[in-house]
Each structure stands twice: as structure tokens, then as C-alpha cells.
């Protein structure tokens, strides 16, 4: 199964992504097929390694797109969010729309208030880890590890799948993979800061014919 959907992934190989993504031993044992990222992702899906596919996408996407994907996954299952959790999600989406230093630091504060045990808190922390310094602005820079955003995104997505109706996690894994492919194709992008985030709870997105064929066989 070949997924021709990660068009935004240009600088990384399958090996590089897999090394950062903390994939399972079963996933790491799969052939990399010449480091073709889409082919490896398709193989993960064929083998039913959906959590590994989510981790792989989290590290394959550029940081801004990855955090946006996390927000969409959290929104897809969110309801009756506590104020601190809702604020964390809002702050994360503001950073995606305008990824400046002020919004990055606000996302970090919101993540601390919500807690990284919450999917929205993980997403906000992923935004904070996207660059800049981890320390206070008045102290010498402490740059984040380059893989931290991917780890935060993966945590947000996996937590979102099990935080509500965990018995439906496999179904949500597949929904979230589809959202990730939509983001990777450029079909699901952030809006202007003044525009509300899209409702993705029942999203049906047009995909390339290649991707449609993948899901025809996979589902």
C-alpha cells in the first residue's frame, strides 16, 4: 500500500522519521522501501499498526502542520472542556495561525495550566517546543530538541483517541490518520486568526485518487 499524501514532507527520510518517532519494534522491523515516506506509512497501515502510523505522521509533518493536526484531532473529540483546557487549545491554534514568539510562549503557559495529561495541554506544549528557548526570555537560550514537537503532537493525538470512549480508540486512530493526510495534502489548513476553527467532527474531505484507493482497501 503506497500513500502519496505526505507532499509536505521533503527533507526527511523514513529512517530519520522513524528514529525520532519511538516506533514499536514491530514497526521498526518493517522494510523502509528505499526510504519512500508514503510507502512506509502505507505499510504501517496495512499491518494494522495505527498508533505507529500516528507517531510517524507526527514526526513527518513540518512542526506547524503537525501542531495544527493535533488541534484538529482534539477538536474532533472535544466536548465540555474545562476552561484551562479550552484556553490551551485556543492558544495553540493562535500560535498555528501566527507562529510568533509571543504566541509560542502563551501556548507554553497554557500548556502548564491545562496539564500535559490533557490532549490540549500536549498540543500546546508541542507548539511551545517548536523553537525559541525553553527558558525565561531574560535568560540565556535553552533550545528545545528538534524532535520534541513531534513527541508532543503524538502524545496529544494518542491521548485524544483514548480520553473519550476509549473502547472506540481504533476507530479514532483511523479518523486521525485521515486528518493527518488531509493536513499533509494541504486540504485542511488553518484559518485567519479572526475565523473560527473548522468543525472536523464529521469531516468528509476530498482526497487525491491515490489516497482514496488506500482507504477503500484499508477500511
mmCIF file of C-alpha atoms in Angstrom:
data_model
loop_
_atom_site.group_PDB
_atom_site.id
_atom_site.type_symbol
_atom_site.label_atom_id
_atom_site.label_comp_id
_atom_site.label_asym_id
_atom_site.label_seq_id
_atom_site.Cartn_x
_atom_site.Cartn_y
_atom_site.Cartn_z
ATOM 1 C CA UNK A 1 0.000 0.000 0.000
ATOM 2 C CA UNK A 2 1.502 3.293 -1.107
ATOM 3 C CA UNK A 3 0.259 6.584 0.331
ATOM 4 C CA UNK A 4 1.054 9.504 -1.963
ATOM 5 C CA UNK A 5 -0.205 12.022 0.573
ATOM 6 C CA UNK A 6 2.723 13.436 2.511
ATOM 7 C CA UNK A 7 3.548 16.030 -0.107
ATOM 8 C CA UNK A 8 4.821 18.481 2.516
ATOM 9 C CA UNK A 9 7.475 16.038 3.724
ATOM 10 C CA UNK A 10 10.539 16.740 1.625
ATOM 11 C CA UNK A 11 13.602 16.963 3.849
ATOM 12 C CA UNK A 12 13.241 13.781 5.914
ATOM 13 C CA UNK A 13 13.668 10.109 5.080
ATOM 14 C CA UNK A 14 11.767 7.193 6.551
ATOM 15 C CA UNK A 15 14.791 6.252 8.644
ATOM 16 C CA UNK A 16 15.154 9.779 10.061
ATOM 17 C CA UNK A 17 11.470 9.991 10.929
ATOM 18 C CA UNK A 18 11.374 6.523 12.472
ATOM 19 C CA UNK A 19 14.393 7.233 14.664
ATOM 20 C CA UNK A 20 12.593 10.188 16.257
ATOM 21 C CA UNK A 21 9.118 8.703 16.443
ATOM 22 C CA UNK A 22 9.675 5.960 19.047
ATOM 23 C CA UNK A 23 8.005 3.361 16.850
ATOM 24 C CA UNK A 24 7.294 -0.129 18.114
ATOM 25 C CA UNK A 25 9.747 -2.951 17.483
ATOM 26 C CA UNK A 26 7.279 -4.444 15.020
ATOM 27 C CA UNK A 27 7.161 -1.193 13.065
ATOM 28 C CA UNK A 28 10.935 -0.779 13.086
ATOM 29 C CA UNK A 29 11.317 -4.288 11.674
ATOM 30 C CA UNK A 30 9.375 -3.372 8.520
ATOM 31 C CA UNK A 31 11.307 -2.672 5.305
ATOM 32 C CA UNK A 32 11.780 1.013 4.557
ATOM 33 C CA UNK A 33 11.248 0.515 0.797
ATOM 34 C CA UNK A 34 14.043 2.804 -0.269
ATOM 35 C CA UNK A 35 13.156 5.448 2.300
ATOM 36 C CA UNK A 36 9.931 6.379 0.488
ATOM 37 C CA UNK A 37 7.930 8.013 3.272
ATOM 38 C CA UNK A 38 4.485 7.388 1.781
ATOM 39 C CA UNK A 39 5.258 3.731 1.107
ATOM 40 C CA UNK A 40 6.358 3.147 4.695
ATOM 41 C CA UNK A 41 3.281 4.860 6.108
ATOM 42 C CA UNK A 42 1.104 2.715 3.863
ATOM 43 C CA UNK A 43 2.884 -0.379 5.136
ATOM 44 C CA UNK A 44 2.213 0.637 8.745
ATOM 45 C CA UNK A 45 -1.474 0.924 7.901
ATOM 46 C CA UNK A 46 -1.539 -2.393 6.056
ATOM 47 C CA UNK A 47 -0.044 -4.096 9.110
ATOM 48 C CA UNK A 48 -2.651 -2.550 11.437
ATOM 49 C CA UNK A 49 -0.006 -0.526 13.283
ATOM 50 C CA UNK A 50 -2.239 2.519 13.602
ATOM 51 C CA UNK A 51 -0.598 4.047 16.721
ATOM 52 C CA UNK A 52 2.771 3.787 14.956
ATOM 53 C CA UNK A 53 1.259 5.457 11.895
ATOM 54 C CA UNK A 54 0.095 8.342 14.095
ATOM 55 C CA UNK A 55 3.543 8.729 15.661
ATOM 56 C CA UNK A 56 5.122 8.589 12.212
ATOM 57 C CA UNK A 57 2.866 11.359 10.866
ATOM 58 C CA UNK A 58 3.537 13.490 13.957
ATOM 59 C CA UNK A 59 7.256 13.481 13.190
ATOM 60 C CA UNK A 60 6.939 13.543 9.389
ATOM 61 C CA UNK A 61 4.899 16.727 9.139
ATOM 62 C CA UNK A 62 6.527 20.141 9.497
ATOM 63 C CA UNK A 63 6.061 21.443 13.031
ATOM 64 C CA UNK A 64 3.361 23.975 12.261
ATOM 65 C CA UNK A 65 1.312 21.459 10.277
ATOM 66 C CA UNK A 66 1.854 18.792 12.935
ATOM 67 C CA UNK A 67 0.553 21.020 15.725
ATOM 68 C CA UNK A 68 -2.430 22.018 13.581
ATOM 69 C CA UNK A 69 -3.182 18.339 13.027
ATOM 70 C CA UNK A 70 -3.084 17.752 16.782
ATOM 71 C CA UNK A 71 -5.576 20.582 17.267
ATOM 72 C CA UNK A 72 -7.945 19.041 14.736
ATOM 73 C CA UNK A 73 -7.777 15.650 16.447
ATOM 74 C CA UNK A 74 -8.502 17.219 19.829
ATOM 75 C CA UNK A 75 -11.372 19.249 18.371
ATOM 76 C CA UNK A 76 -12.818 16.111 16.794
ATOM 77 C CA UNK A 77 -13.468 14.544 20.208
ATOM 78 C CA UNK A 78 -13.692 17.620 22.443
ATOM 79 C CA UNK A 79 -16.828 18.454 24.399
ATOM 80 C CA UNK A 80 -17.446 20.347 27.637
ATOM 81 C CA UNK A 81 -13.795 21.292 28.004
ATOM 82 C CA UNK A 82 -12.634 22.727 31.305
ATOM 83 C CA UNK A 83 -11.703 26.422 30.979
ATOM 84 C CA UNK A 84 -7.951 25.807 31.252
ATOM 85 C CA UNK A 85 -8.132 23.040 28.651
ATOM 86 C CA UNK A 86 -10.180 25.146 26.251
ATOM 87 C CA UNK A 87 -7.729 28.010 26.720
ATOM 88 C CA UNK A 88 -4.812 25.709 25.891
ATOM 89 C CA UNK A 89 -6.450 24.626 22.662
ATOM 90 C CA UNK A 90 -7.269 28.207 21.720
ATOM 91 C CA UNK A 91 -3.706 29.314 22.469
ATOM 92 C CA UNK A 92 -2.314 26.520 20.332
ATOM 93 C CA UNK A 93 -4.498 27.482 17.395
ATOM 94 C CA UNK A 94 -3.406 31.106 17.760
ATOM 95 C CA UNK A 95 0.219 30.001 17.508
ATOM 96 C CA UNK A 96 -0.556 27.967 14.386
ATOM 97 C CA UNK A 97 -2.263 30.962 12.770
ATOM 98 C CA UNK A 98 0.542 33.314 13.837
ATOM 99 C CA UNK A 99 3.643 31.370 14.925
ATOM 100 C CA UNK A 100 5.438 34.238 16.628
ATOM 101 C CA UNK A 101 7.361 34.250 19.908
ATOM 102 C CA UNK A 102 4.570 35.811 21.936
ATOM 103 C CA UNK A 103 2.065 33.173 20.868
ATOM 104 C CA UNK A 104 4.605 30.394 21.410
ATOM 105 C CA UNK A 105 5.196 31.452 25.000
ATOM 106 C CA UNK A 106 1.472 31.889 25.623
ATOM 107 C CA UNK A 107 0.949 28.345 24.396
ATOM 108 C CA UNK A 108 3.579 27.150 26.877
ATOM 109 C CA UNK A 109 1.853 28.888 29.779
ATOM 110 C CA UNK A 110 -1.500 27.498 28.671
ATOM 111 C CA UNK A 111 0.005 24.002 28.494
ATOM 112 C CA UNK A 112 1.203 24.275 32.083
ATOM 113 C CA UNK A 113 -2.227 25.429 33.233
ATOM 114 C CA UNK A 114 -4.060 22.633 31.412
ATOM 115 C CA UNK A 115 -1.520 19.913 32.165
ATOM 116 C CA UNK A 116 0.152 17.603 29.682
ATOM 117 C CA UNK A 117 -2.167 14.806 30.805
ATOM 118 C CA UNK A 118 -4.766 16.567 28.661
ATOM 119 C CA UNK A 119 -4.600 16.241 24.862
ATOM 120 C CA UNK A 120 -4.951 20.025 24.507
ATOM 121 C CA UNK A 121 -2.142 20.540 27.005
ATOM 122 C CA UNK A 122 0.116 18.262 24.976
ATOM 123 C CA UNK A 123 -0.729 20.127 21.788
ATOM 124 C CA UNK A 124 0.019 23.469 23.424
ATOM 125 C CA UNK A 125 3.329 22.189 24.738
ATOM 126 C CA UNK A 126 4.178 20.904 21.259
ATOM 127 C CA UNK A 127 3.726 24.459 19.998
ATOM 128 C CA UNK A 128 5.949 25.800 22.781
ATOM 129 C CA UNK A 129 8.622 23.239 21.888
ATOM 130 C CA UNK A 130 8.612 24.338 18.240
ATOM 131 C CA UNK A 131 11.559 26.716 18.581
ATOM 132 C CA UNK A 132 12.892 29.643 20.556
ATOM 133 C CA UNK A 133 14.077 28.945 24.084
ATOM 134 C CA UNK A 134 12.665 26.741 26.817
ATOM 135 C CA UNK A 135 13.910 29.140 29.479
ATOM 136 C CA UNK A 136 12.630 32.566 30.524
ATOM 137 C CA UNK A 137 13.080 35.316 27.973
ATOM 138 C CA UNK A 138 15.613 37.147 30.184
ATOM 139 C CA UNK A 139 17.963 34.156 30.499
ATOM 140 C CA UNK A 140 20.346 32.525 28.003
ATOM 141 C CA UNK A 141 18.632 30.435 25.343
ATOM 142 C CA UNK A 142 17.850 26.797 26.020
ATOM 143 C CA UNK A 143 16.831 25.479 22.599
ATOM 144 C CA UNK A 144 14.370 22.569 22.500
ATOM 145 C CA UNK A 145 15.301 19.258 20.940
ATOM 146 C CA UNK A 146 14.199 19.073 17.332
ATOM 147 C CA UNK A 147 12.022 16.024 17.996
ATOM 148 C CA UNK A 148 10.082 17.497 20.937
ATOM 149 C CA UNK A 149 7.249 18.981 18.887
ATOM 150 C CA UNK A 150 6.650 15.633 17.194
ATOM 151 C CA UNK A 151 6.582 13.895 20.555
ATOM 152 C CA UNK A 152 4.115 16.417 21.931
ATOM 153 C CA UNK A 153 1.901 16.085 18.874
ATOM 154 C CA UNK A 154 1.961 12.297 19.043
ATOM 155 C CA UNK A 155 1.030 12.464 22.726
ATOM 156 C CA UNK A 156 -1.857 14.824 22.009
ATOM 157 C CA UNK A 157 -3.239 12.676 19.210
ATOM 158 C CA UNK A 158 -2.949 9.377 21.076
ATOM 159 C CA UNK A 159 -4.451 10.866 24.240
ATOM 160 C CA UNK A 160 -7.318 12.328 22.237
ATOM 161 C CA UNK A 161 -8.124 8.879 20.899
ATOM 162 C CA UNK A 162 -8.456 7.307 24.352
ATOM 163 C CA UNK A 163 -9.629 10.217 26.517
ATOM 164 C CA UNK A 164 -13.287 9.856 25.491
ATOM 165 C CA UNK A 165 -14.870 6.461 24.796
ATOM 166 C CA UNK A 166 -11.565 4.582 24.865
ATOM 167 C CA UNK A 167 -13.277 1.481 23.530
ATOM 168 C CA UNK A 168 -13.595 3.355 20.218
ATOM 169 C CA UNK A 169 -9.886 4.170 20.066
ATOM 170 C CA UNK A 170 -9.177 2.024 16.958
ATOM 171 C CA UNK A 171 -11.889 3.876 15.051
ATOM 172 C CA UNK A 172 -10.475 7.229 16.151
ATOM 173 C CA UNK A 173 -6.930 6.194 15.245
ATOM 174 C CA UNK A 174 -8.141 5.775 11.666
ATOM 175 C CA UNK A 175 -10.058 9.047 11.734
ATOM 176 C CA UNK A 176 -6.952 10.851 12.954
ATOM 177 C CA UNK A 177 -4.750 9.296 10.275
ATOM 178 C CA UNK A 178 -7.174 10.624 7.676
ATOM 179 C CA UNK A 179 -6.987 14.084 9.217
ATOM 180 C CA UNK A 180 -3.201 13.853 9.132
ATOM 181 C CA UNK A 181 -3.267 13.016 5.447
ATOM 182 C CA UNK A 182 -5.620 15.921 4.821
ATOM 183 C CA UNK A 183 -3.153 18.250 6.527
ATOM 184 C CA UNK A 184 -0.245 16.732 4.608
ATOM 185 C CA UNK A 185 -2.063 17.221 1.298
ATOM 186 C CA UNK A 186 -2.862 20.838 2.114
ATOM 187 C CA UNK A 187 -6.605 20.126 2.137
ATOM 188 C CA UNK A 188 -7.007 21.041 5.817
ATOM 189 C CA UNK A 189 -5.293 24.300 6.667
ATOM 190 C CA UNK A 190 -5.553 26.817 9.444
ATOM 191 C CA UNK A 191 -7.695 29.907 9.009
ATOM 192 C CA UNK A 192 -7.141 33.583 9.529
ATOM 193 C CA UNK A 193 -6.962 34.341 13.290
ATOM 194 C CA UNK A 194 -10.380 36.021 13.131
ATOM 195 C CA UNK A 195 -12.031 32.934 11.617
ATOM 196 C CA UNK A 196 -13.285 30.125 13.902
ATOM 197 C CA UNK A 197 -11.596 26.755 13.592
ATOM 198 C CA UNK A 198 -13.410 24.337 11.244
ATOM 199 C CA UNK A 199 -15.696 21.637 12.594
ATOM 200 C CA UNK A 200 -13.927 18.346 11.867
ATOM 201 C CA UNK A 201 -16.128 16.033 13.922
ATOM 202 C CA UNK A 202 -17.786 14.630 10.793
ATOM 203 C CA UNK A 203 -15.318 15.796 8.217
ATOM 204 C CA UNK A 204 -15.500 14.326 4.733
ATOM 205 C CA UNK A 205 -12.613 15.676 2.715
ATOM 206 C CA UNK A 206 -11.816 15.216 -0.940
ATOM 207 C CA UNK A 207 -8.518 13.395 -1.352
ATOM 208 C CA UNK A 208 -6.299 12.507 -4.253
ATOM 209 C CA UNK A 209 -7.339 9.397 -6.138
ATOM 210 C CA UNK A 210 -4.294 7.555 -4.793
ATOM 211 C CA UNK A 211 -5.223 8.251 -1.197
ATOM 212 C CA UNK A 212 -8.864 7.339 -1.802
ATOM 213 C CA UNK A 213 -7.756 3.962 -3.131
ATOM 214 C CA UNK A 214 -5.706 3.420 0.003
ATOM 215 C CA UNK A 215 -8.686 3.876 2.271
ATOM 216 C CA UNK A 216 -11.001 1.867 0.032
ATOM 217 C CA UNK A 217 -8.783 -1.125 0.738
ATOM 218 C CA UNK A 218 -7.781 -0.280 4.306
ATOM 219 C CA UNK A 219 -11.248 0.357 5.792
#
